[in-house]
mmCIF file of C-alpha atoms in Angstrom:
data_model
loop_
_atom_site.group_PDB
_atom_site.id
_atom_site.type_symbol
_atom_site.label_atom_id
_atom_site.label_comp_id
_atom_site.label_asym_id
_atom_site.label_seq_id
_atom_site.Cartn_x
_atom_site.Cartn_y
_atom_site.Cartn_z
ATOM 1 C CA MET A 1 -196.045 -130.338 -8.592
ATOM 2 C CA GLY A 2 -192.948 -130.274 -10.770
ATOM 3 C CA ARG A 3 -190.451 -132.899 -11.792
ATOM 4 C CA GLU A 4 -187.642 -134.234 -9.646
ATOM 5 C CA GLY A 5 -184.146 -134.795 -10.947
ATOM 6 C CA PRO A 6 -180.498 -133.742 -11.101
ATOM 7 C CA VAL A 7 -178.958 -130.441 -12.202
ATOM 8 C CA VAL A 8 -175.245 -130.125 -13.134
ATOM 9 C CA ALA A 9 -173.541 -126.719 -12.935
ATOM 10 C CA ARG A 10 -169.937 -125.528 -13.468
ATOM 11 C CA TRP A 11 -167.677 -122.756 -12.172
ATOM 12 C CA TRP A 12 -164.833 -122.257 -14.626
ATOM 13 C CA CYS A 13 -161.724 -120.900 -12.868
ATOM 14 C CA GLY A 14 -159.334 -118.566 -14.617
ATOM 15 C CA THR A 15 -161.772 -117.596 -17.340
ATOM 16 C CA PRO A 16 -161.535 -113.941 -18.430
ATOM 17 C CA GLY A 17 -164.892 -112.366 -17.637
ATOM 18 C CA ALA A 18 -165.989 -115.321 -15.489
ATOM 19 C CA THR A 19 -169.113 -114.688 -13.446
ATOM 20 C CA LYS A 20 -167.663 -116.431 -10.373
ATOM 21 C CA THR A 21 -170.895 -118.345 -9.929
ATOM 22 C CA TYR A 22 -172.008 -121.848 -10.774
ATOM 23 C CA GLU A 23 -173.780 -121.816 -14.132
ATOM 24 C CA PRO A 24 -176.104 -124.642 -15.228
ATOM 25 C CA LEU A 25 -174.717 -126.735 -18.090
ATOM 26 C CA HIS A 26 -178.121 -127.757 -19.433
ATOM 27 C CA ALA A 27 -181.693 -126.495 -19.558
ATOM 28 C CA GLY A 28 -184.118 -127.889 -17.007
ATOM 29 C CA LEU A 29 -183.514 -131.173 -15.245
ATOM 30 C CA LEU A 30 -181.635 -134.169 -16.580
ATOM 31 C CA PRO A 31 -183.782 -137.260 -17.199
ATOM 32 C CA ALA A 32 -184.577 -139.383 -14.157
ATOM 33 C CA GLY A 33 -182.014 -142.155 -13.742
ATOM 34 C CA THR A 34 -179.156 -140.206 -15.344
ATOM 35 C CA ARG A 35 -175.873 -141.738 -14.146
ATOM 36 C CA ALA A 36 -173.328 -139.789 -16.226
ATOM 37 C CA TYR A 37 -172.916 -136.348 -17.735
ATOM 38 C CA THR A 38 -170.268 -135.197 -20.222
ATOM 39 C CA ASP A 39 -169.266 -131.529 -20.238
ATOM 40 C CA THR A 40 -168.595 -131.015 -23.935
ATOM 41 C CA THR A 41 -167.657 -127.343 -23.435
ATOM 42 C CA ALA A 42 -164.800 -127.891 -20.952
ATOM 43 C CA VAL A 43 -161.480 -126.400 -22.076
ATOM 44 C CA ARG A 44 -158.338 -128.541 -21.757
ATOM 45 C CA GLY A 45 -155.696 -127.368 -19.297
ATOM 46 C CA THR A 46 -158.166 -125.497 -17.083
ATOM 47 C CA THR A 47 -159.743 -126.288 -13.723
ATOM 48 C CA HIS A 48 -163.500 -126.595 -13.458
ATOM 49 C CA PHE A 49 -165.579 -126.914 -10.297
ATOM 50 C CA TYR A 50 -168.918 -128.685 -10.598
ATOM 51 C CA THR A 51 -172.017 -129.166 -8.505
ATOM 52 C CA LEU A 52 -174.629 -131.856 -8.787
ATOM 53 C CA GLU A 53 -177.913 -130.896 -7.133
ATOM 54 C CA ALA A 54 -180.785 -133.257 -6.416
ATOM 55 C CA VAL A 55 -183.948 -131.207 -6.947
ATOM 56 C CA ARG A 56 -187.306 -132.081 -5.366
ATOM 57 C CA ALA A 57 -190.632 -131.713 -7.176
ATOM 58 C CA ASP A 58 -191.326 -128.454 -5.261
ATOM 59 C CA GLY A 59 -188.062 -126.961 -6.585
ATOM 60 C CA SER A 60 -186.126 -127.182 -3.327
ATOM 61 C CA VAL A 61 -182.673 -128.768 -3.279
ATOM 62 C CA ALA A 62 -182.473 -132.119 -1.489
ATOM 63 C CA GLY A 63 -178.670 -132.291 -1.598
ATOM 64 C CA THR A 64 -175.560 -130.983 -3.355
ATOM 65 C CA HIS A 65 -172.282 -132.682 -4.269
ATOM 66 C CA VAL A 66 -169.263 -130.526 -5.253
ATOM 67 C CA TRP A 67 -166.151 -131.717 -7.108
ATOM 68 C CA SER A 68 -163.355 -130.335 -9.290
ATOM 69 C CA CYS A 69 -161.591 -131.508 -12.425
ATOM 70 C CA VAL A 70 -158.500 -130.451 -14.325
ATOM 71 C CA PHE A 71 -158.803 -131.266 -18.005
ATOM 72 C CA GLN A 72 -155.375 -132.203 -19.367
ATOM 73 C CA ASP A 73 -154.168 -132.179 -22.941
ATOM 74 C CA ARG A 74 -153.575 -135.729 -24.134
ATOM 75 C CA VAL A 75 -150.733 -136.746 -26.422
#
């Protein structure tokens, strides 16, 4: 049996050469109990769509949450 835990992925809209798929933002699973994740590669002024998947020990997905963010430039 494998580990259980969350996986965060991003679809970056408007990116030249974008793959138009959700791409994982980290290797493997996040540590159990993770309550926050910071995307340090997000570009300001662009829209990003994210998924958070709950992965079971057998590798199947127990559930997925999708959301979007627009990163604004701050003055």
